[in-house]
Coordinates of C-alpha atoms and ligand atoms in Angstrom, one line a residue:
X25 CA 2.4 62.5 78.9
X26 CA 1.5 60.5 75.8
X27 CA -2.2 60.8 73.8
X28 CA -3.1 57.9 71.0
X29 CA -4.7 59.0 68.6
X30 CA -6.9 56.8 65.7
X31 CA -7.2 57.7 62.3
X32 CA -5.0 60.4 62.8
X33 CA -3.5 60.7 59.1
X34 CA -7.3 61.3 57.8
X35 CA -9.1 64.7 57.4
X36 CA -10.1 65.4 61.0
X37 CA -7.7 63.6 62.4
X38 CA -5.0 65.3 60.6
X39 CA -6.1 68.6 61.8
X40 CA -5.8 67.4 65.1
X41 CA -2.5 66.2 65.3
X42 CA -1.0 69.0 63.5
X43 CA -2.9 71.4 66.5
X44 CA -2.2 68.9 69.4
X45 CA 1.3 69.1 68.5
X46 CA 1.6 72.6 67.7
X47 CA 0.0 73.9 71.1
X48 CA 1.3 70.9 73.6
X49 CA 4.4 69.2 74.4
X50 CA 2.7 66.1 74.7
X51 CA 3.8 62.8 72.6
X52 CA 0.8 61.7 70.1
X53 CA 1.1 58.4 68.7
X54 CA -1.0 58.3 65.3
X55 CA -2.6 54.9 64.7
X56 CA -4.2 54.6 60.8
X57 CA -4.7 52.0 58.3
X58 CA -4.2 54.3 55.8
X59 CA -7.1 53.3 53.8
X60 CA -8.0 55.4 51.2
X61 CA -9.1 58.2 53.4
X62 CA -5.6 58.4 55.3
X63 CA -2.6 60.1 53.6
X64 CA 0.6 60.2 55.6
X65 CA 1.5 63.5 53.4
X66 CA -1.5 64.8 56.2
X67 CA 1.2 64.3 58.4
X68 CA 4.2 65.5 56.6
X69 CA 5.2 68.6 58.2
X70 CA 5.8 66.4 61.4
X71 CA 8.6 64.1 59.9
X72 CA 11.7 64.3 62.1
X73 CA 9.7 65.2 65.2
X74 CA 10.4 63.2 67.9
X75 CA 6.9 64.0 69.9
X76 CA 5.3 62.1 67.0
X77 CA 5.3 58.5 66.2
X78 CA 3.3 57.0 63.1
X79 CA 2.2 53.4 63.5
X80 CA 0.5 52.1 60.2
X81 CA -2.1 49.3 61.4
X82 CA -5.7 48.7 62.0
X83 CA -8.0 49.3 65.3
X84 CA -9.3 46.4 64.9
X85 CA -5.9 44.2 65.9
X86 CA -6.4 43.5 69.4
X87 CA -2.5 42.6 69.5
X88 CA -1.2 45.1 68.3
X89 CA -3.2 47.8 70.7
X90 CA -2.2 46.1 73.5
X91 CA 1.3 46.3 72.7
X92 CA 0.8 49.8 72.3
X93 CA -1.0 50.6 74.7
X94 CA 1.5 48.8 76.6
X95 CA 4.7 50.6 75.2
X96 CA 3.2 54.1 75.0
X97 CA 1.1 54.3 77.9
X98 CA -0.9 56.9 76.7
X99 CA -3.0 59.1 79.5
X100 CA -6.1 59.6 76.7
X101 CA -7.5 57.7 73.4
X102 CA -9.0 59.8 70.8
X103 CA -10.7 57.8 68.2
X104 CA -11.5 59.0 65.3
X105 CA -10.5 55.9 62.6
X106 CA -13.8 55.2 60.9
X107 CA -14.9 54.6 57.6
X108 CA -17.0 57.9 57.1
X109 CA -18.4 58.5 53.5
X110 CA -22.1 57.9 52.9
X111 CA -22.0 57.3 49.2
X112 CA -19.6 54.4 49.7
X113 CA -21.2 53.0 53.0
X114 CA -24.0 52.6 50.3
X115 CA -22.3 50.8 47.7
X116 CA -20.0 48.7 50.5
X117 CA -21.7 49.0 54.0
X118 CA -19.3 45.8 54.9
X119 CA -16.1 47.9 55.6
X120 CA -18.5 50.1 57.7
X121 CA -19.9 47.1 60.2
X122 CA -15.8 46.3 60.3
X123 CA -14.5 49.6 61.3
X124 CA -16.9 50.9 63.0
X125 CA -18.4 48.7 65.2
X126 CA -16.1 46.0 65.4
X127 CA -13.2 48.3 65.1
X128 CA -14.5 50.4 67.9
X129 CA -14.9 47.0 69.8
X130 CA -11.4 46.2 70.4
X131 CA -10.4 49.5 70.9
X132 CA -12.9 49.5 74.0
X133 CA -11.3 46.3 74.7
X134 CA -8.1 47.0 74.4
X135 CA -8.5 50.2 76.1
X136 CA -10.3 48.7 79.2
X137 CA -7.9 46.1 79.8
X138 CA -4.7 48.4 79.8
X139 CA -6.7 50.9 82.0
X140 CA -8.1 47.9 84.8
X141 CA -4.2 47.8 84.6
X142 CA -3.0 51.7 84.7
X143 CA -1.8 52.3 88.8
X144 CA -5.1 54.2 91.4
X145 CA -3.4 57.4 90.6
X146 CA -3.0 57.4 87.2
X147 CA -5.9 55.0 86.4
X148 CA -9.3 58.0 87.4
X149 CA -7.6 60.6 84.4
X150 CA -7.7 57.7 81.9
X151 CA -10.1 59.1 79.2
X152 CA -11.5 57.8 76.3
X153 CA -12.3 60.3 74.1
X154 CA -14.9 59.1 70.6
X155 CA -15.7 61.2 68.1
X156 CA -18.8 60.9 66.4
X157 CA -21.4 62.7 64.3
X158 CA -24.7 64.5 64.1
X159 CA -25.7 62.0 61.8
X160 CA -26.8 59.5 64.2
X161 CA -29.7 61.5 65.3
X162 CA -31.4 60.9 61.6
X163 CA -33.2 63.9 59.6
X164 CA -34.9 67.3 60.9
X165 CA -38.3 68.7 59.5
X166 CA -37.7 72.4 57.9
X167 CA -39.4 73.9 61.3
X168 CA -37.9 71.0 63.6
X169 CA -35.4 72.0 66.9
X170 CA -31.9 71.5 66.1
X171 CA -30.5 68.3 68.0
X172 CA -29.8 68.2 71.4
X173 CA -27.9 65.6 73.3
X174 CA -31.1 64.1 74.3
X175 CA -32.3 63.5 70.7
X176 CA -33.4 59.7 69.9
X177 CA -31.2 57.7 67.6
X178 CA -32.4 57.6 64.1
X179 CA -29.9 56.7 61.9
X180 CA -30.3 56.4 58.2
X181 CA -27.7 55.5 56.2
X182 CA -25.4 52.3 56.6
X183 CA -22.7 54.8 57.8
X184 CA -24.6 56.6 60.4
X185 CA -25.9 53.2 61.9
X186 CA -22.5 52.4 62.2
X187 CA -21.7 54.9 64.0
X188 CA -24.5 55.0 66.0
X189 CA -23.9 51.4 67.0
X190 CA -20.3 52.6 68.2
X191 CA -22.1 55.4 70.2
X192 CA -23.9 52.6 71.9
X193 CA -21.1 50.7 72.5
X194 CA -18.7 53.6 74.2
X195 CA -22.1 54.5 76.4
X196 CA -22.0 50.9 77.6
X197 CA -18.6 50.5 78.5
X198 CA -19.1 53.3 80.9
X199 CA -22.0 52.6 82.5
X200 CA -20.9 48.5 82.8
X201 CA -17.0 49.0 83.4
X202 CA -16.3 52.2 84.4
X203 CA -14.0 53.2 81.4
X204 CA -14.5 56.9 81.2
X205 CA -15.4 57.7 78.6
X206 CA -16.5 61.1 76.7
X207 CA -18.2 61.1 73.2
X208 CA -18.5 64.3 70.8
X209 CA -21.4 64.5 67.9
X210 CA -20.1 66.9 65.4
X211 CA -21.9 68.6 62.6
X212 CA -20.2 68.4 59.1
X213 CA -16.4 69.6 59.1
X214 CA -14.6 71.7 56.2
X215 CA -11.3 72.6 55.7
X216 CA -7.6 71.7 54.8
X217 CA -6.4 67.6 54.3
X218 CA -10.6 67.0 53.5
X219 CA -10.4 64.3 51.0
X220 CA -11.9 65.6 47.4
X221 CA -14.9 63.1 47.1
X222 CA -16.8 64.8 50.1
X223 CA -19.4 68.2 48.9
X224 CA -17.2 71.3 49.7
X225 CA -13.2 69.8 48.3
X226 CA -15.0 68.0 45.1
X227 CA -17.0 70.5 44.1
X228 CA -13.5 73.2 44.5
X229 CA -11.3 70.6 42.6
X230 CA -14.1 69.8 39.9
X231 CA -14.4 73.8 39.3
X232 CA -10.3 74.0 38.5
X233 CA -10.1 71.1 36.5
X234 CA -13.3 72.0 34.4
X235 CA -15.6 68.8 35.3
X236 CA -19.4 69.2 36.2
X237 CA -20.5 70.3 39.7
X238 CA -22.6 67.2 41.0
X239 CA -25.7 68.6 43.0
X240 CA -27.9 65.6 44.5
X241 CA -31.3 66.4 43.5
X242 CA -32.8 69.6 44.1
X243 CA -30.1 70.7 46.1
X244 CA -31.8 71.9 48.7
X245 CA -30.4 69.5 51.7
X246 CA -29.1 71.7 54.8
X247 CA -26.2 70.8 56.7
X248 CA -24.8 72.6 59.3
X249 CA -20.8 73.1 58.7
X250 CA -17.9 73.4 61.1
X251 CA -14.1 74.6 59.8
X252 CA -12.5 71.7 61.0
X253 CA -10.0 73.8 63.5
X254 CA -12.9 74.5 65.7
X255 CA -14.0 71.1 65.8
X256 CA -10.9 70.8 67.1
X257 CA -10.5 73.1 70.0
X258 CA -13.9 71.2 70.7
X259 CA -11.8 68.0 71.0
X260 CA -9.5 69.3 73.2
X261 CA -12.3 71.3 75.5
X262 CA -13.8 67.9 76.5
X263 CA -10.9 66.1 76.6
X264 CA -9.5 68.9 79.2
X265 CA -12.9 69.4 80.8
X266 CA -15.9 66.9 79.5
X267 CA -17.5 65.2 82.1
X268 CA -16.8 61.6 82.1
X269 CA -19.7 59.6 80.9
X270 CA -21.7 62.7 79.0
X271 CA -22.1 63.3 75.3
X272 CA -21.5 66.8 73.7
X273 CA -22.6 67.8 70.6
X274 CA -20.5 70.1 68.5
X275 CA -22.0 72.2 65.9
X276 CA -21.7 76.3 64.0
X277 CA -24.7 77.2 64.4
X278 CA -24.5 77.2 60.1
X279 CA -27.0 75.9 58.2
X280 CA -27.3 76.2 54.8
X281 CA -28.8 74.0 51.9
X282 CA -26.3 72.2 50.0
X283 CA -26.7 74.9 46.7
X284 CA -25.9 77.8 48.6
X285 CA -22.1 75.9 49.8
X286 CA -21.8 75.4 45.7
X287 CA -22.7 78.6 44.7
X288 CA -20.4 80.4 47.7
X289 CA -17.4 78.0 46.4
X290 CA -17.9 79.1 43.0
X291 CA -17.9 83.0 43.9
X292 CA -15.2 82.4 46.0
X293 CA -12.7 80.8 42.9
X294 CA -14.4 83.8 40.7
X295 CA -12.8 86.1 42.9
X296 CA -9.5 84.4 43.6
X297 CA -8.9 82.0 40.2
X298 CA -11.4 83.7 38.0
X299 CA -11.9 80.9 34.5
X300 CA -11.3 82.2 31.6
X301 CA -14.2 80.0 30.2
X302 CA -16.9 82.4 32.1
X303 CA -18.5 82.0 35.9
X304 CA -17.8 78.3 37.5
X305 CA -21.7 78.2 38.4
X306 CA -21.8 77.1 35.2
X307 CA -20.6 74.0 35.6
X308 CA -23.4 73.0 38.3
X309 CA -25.4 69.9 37.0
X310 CA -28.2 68.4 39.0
X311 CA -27.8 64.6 39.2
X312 CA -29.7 61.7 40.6
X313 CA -30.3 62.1 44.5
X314 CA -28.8 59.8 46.9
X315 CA -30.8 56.7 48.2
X316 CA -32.1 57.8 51.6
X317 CA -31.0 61.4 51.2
X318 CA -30.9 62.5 55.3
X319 CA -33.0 66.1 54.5
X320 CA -31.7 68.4 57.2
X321 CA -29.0 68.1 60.2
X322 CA -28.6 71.2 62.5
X323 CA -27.3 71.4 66.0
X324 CA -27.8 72.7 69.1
X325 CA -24.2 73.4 70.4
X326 CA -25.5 75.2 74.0
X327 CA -24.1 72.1 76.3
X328 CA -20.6 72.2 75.3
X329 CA -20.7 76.8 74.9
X330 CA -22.8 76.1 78.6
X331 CA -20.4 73.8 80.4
X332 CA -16.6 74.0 78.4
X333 CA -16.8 77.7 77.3
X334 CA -16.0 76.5 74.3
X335 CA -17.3 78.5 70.5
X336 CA -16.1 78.7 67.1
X337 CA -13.8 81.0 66.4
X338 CA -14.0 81.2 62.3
X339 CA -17.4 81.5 61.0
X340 CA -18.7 80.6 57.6
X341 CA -17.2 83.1 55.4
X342 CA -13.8 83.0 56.9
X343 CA -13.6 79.0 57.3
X344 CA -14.6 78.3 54.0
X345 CA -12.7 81.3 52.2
X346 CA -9.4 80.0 53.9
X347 CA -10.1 76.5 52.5
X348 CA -11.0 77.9 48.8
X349 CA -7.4 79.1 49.2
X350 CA -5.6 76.5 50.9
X351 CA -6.6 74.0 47.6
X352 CA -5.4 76.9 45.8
X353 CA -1.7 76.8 47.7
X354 CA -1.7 73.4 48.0
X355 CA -2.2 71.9 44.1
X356 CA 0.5 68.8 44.8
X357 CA -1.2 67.3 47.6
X358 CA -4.5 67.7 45.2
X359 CA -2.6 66.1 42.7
X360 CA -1.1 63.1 44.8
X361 CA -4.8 62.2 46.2
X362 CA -6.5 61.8 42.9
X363 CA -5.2 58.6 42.2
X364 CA -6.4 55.3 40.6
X365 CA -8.5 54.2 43.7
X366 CA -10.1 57.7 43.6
X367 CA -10.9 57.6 40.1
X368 CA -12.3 54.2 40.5
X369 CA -14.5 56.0 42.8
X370 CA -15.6 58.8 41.2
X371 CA -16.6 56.4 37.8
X372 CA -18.5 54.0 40.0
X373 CA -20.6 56.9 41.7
X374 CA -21.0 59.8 38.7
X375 CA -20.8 57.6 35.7
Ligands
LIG439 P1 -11.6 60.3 57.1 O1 -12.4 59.3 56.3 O2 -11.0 61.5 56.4 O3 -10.5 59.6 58.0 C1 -10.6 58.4 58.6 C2 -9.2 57.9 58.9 O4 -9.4 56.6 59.6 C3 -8.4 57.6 57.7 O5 -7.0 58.1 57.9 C4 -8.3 56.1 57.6 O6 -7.1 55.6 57.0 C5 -8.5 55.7 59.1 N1 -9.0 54.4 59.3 C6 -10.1 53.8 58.6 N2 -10.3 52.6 59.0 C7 -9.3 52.3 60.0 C8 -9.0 51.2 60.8 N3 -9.7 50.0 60.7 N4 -8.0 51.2 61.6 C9 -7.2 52.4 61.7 N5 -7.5 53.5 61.0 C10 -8.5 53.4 60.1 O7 -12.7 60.8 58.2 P2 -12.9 62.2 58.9 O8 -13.8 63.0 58.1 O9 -11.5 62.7 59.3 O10 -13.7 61.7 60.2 C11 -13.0 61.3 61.4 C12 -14.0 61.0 62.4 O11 -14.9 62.1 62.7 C13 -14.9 59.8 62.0 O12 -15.1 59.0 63.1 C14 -16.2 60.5 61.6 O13 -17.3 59.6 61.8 C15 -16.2 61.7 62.5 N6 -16.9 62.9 62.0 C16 -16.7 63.4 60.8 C17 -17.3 64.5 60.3 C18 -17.0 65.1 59.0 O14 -17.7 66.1 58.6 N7 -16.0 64.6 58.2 C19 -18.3 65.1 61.2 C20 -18.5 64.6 62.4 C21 -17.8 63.5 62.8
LIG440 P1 -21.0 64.8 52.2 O1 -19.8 65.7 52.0 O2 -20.9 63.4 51.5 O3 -21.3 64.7 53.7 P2 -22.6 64.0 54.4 O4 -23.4 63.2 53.5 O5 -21.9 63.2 55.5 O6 -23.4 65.2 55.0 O7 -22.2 65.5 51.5 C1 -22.7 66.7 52.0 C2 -24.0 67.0 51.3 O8 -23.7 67.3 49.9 C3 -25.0 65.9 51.3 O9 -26.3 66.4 51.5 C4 -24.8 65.2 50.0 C5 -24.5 66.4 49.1 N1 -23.6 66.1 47.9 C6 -23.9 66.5 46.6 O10 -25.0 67.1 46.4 N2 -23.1 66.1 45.6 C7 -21.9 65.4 45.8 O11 -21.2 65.1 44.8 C8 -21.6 65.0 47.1 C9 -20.3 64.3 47.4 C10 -22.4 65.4 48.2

């Protein structure tokens, strides 16, 4: 049995490899651009195993797909290839219409030809498994419900009508082909391989080397964070037992305003790197607030705890003081992903 899985040298992505392969003895094929997000040193505890194969190349080459698809016959897609930061789908929404909506496109494409194809017995376990976000649902009031499954589309940002738009897409390939297809909304993820221009791995790199802590306005913006590993298991749970056509969302029940994630990252590096220069806190600076600043996203995780059994098994204090550590143990790979393109980055957007 073979899974393909897209954008699999990027943060989540990553993760899940590294599990899938670790707990299965299923072949994965990894399909990723390797954009700026995607790091094949992700990936690098796999070399020389022959359940893994790396393909470098884009979702959005119909081609090439089909000849994998074709070769590989995988039994399950899991897509998670997207462009995903939404300071950058602000300055460059462009690469965000490509990727994710036309990207996702093809790969429906693609993946509803070779299945139309697949043999009756092997064609009704076909899955098609799309990861997605909370972020689609828009912003919550202070007092509002978290989101449900049932929640309307609001998206606000470039990148989370992007992925909204591929939402819609994957719903309509099921309910006009047949593909079956499961879709995951996850709240935000945290934890080893996240590249260091989202919150949590900037603000812990920024804090060792010295350089402000950027807080977006008043700082008070809640997000609800997942340690990627559980996110996951979540993965897996609906891939092994989602029911074909629904949406789960996927969520730690762990809100908390965007401050409070600085200030717990600073204690943490107190405790285990403590600065000779005095507490990090003091590096946190308040800057300019992000265009369309989404307020609050919380969700409500009961479907997927209801139907799949499935819960989190690190909660915030353990998830994030095991990724405080790992950038601690892990100071090459820090090194290696600061490079010119990231610097370009972090001039254009804290100048
Ligand atoms: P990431 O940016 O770290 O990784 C994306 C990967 O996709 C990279 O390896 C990149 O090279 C690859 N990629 C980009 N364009 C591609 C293309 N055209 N063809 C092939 N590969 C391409 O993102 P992430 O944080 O790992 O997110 C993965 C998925 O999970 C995304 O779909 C994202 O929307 C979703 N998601 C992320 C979060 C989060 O907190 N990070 C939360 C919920 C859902
Ligand atoms: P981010 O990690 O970009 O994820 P998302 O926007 O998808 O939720 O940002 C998380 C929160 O942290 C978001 O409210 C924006 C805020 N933020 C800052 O305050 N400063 C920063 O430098 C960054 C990158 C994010």
């Amino acid at each position: 049995m073979t899974i393909l899985v897209t954008g699999g040298a990027g943060f989540i992505g990553s993760n899940f490899v590294l599990d899938w392969a670790a707990q299965t003895a299923e072949k994965v094929i990894t399909l990723d651009a390797l954009t700026y997000a995607g790091n094949r040193d992700n990936l690098a505890s796999l070399a020389g195993n022959e359940r893994h194969h790396f393909v470098h190349g884009d979702i959005a080459d119909r081609a090439l797909l089909d000849q994998l698809l074709d070769t590989h016959q995988p039994r399950a897609i899991v897509h998670f290839a997207a462009e995903s930061h939404v300071d950058r789908s602000i300055h460059g929404p462009g690469a965000f219409i490509k990727t994710n909506v036309e990207g996702t496109f093809t790969l429906l494409e693609a993946a509803r030809a070779y299945w139309t194809r697949l043999g009756e017995d092997v064609r009704s376990d076909f899955r098609f498994l799309h990861v997605s976000t909370d972020e689609v649902y828009g912003s919550l009031t202070p007092d509002a419900p978290a989101f449900t499954e049932t929640h309307p589309f609001e998206p606000n940002s470039p990148y989370s009508a992007s992925k909204a738009a591929s939402d819609h897409l994957v719903r309509a390939w099921h309910h006009t082909y047949g593909l079956p297809v499961l879709t995951t909304n996850c709240s935000n993820n945290y934890g080893p391989f996240h590249f260091p221009e989202k919150l949590i791995p900037l603000m812990i790199v920024n804090a060792l080397a010295g350089k402000p802590l950027p807080v977006y306005g008043d700082g008070q913006q809640i997000r609800d964070w997942l340690y990627v590993k559980d996110h996951c298991s979540a993965i897996r749970a609906v891939l092994a037992r989602g029911r074909v056509g629904e949406t789960y969302n996927v969520g730690g029940w762990n809100e908390k305003a965007n401050l409070d994630i600085v200030r717990t990252v600073c204690a943490l590096l107190d405790e285990l790197r403590p600065s000779s220069e005095g507490p990090y806190a003091r590096l946190i600076t308040y800057v300019k607030d992000r265009p369309g600043h989404d307020r609050r996203y919380a969700i409500d995780a009961r479907k997927i705890e209801r139907e799949l059994g499935w819960r989190p098994a690190e909660t915030f204090e353990t998830g994030i003081r095991k990724t405080v550590q790992w950038y601690l143990d892990h100071p090459a790979w820090v090194a290696r992903v600061q490079s010119g393109a990231y610097r370009d980055w972090m001039e254009k957007q804290y100048a």
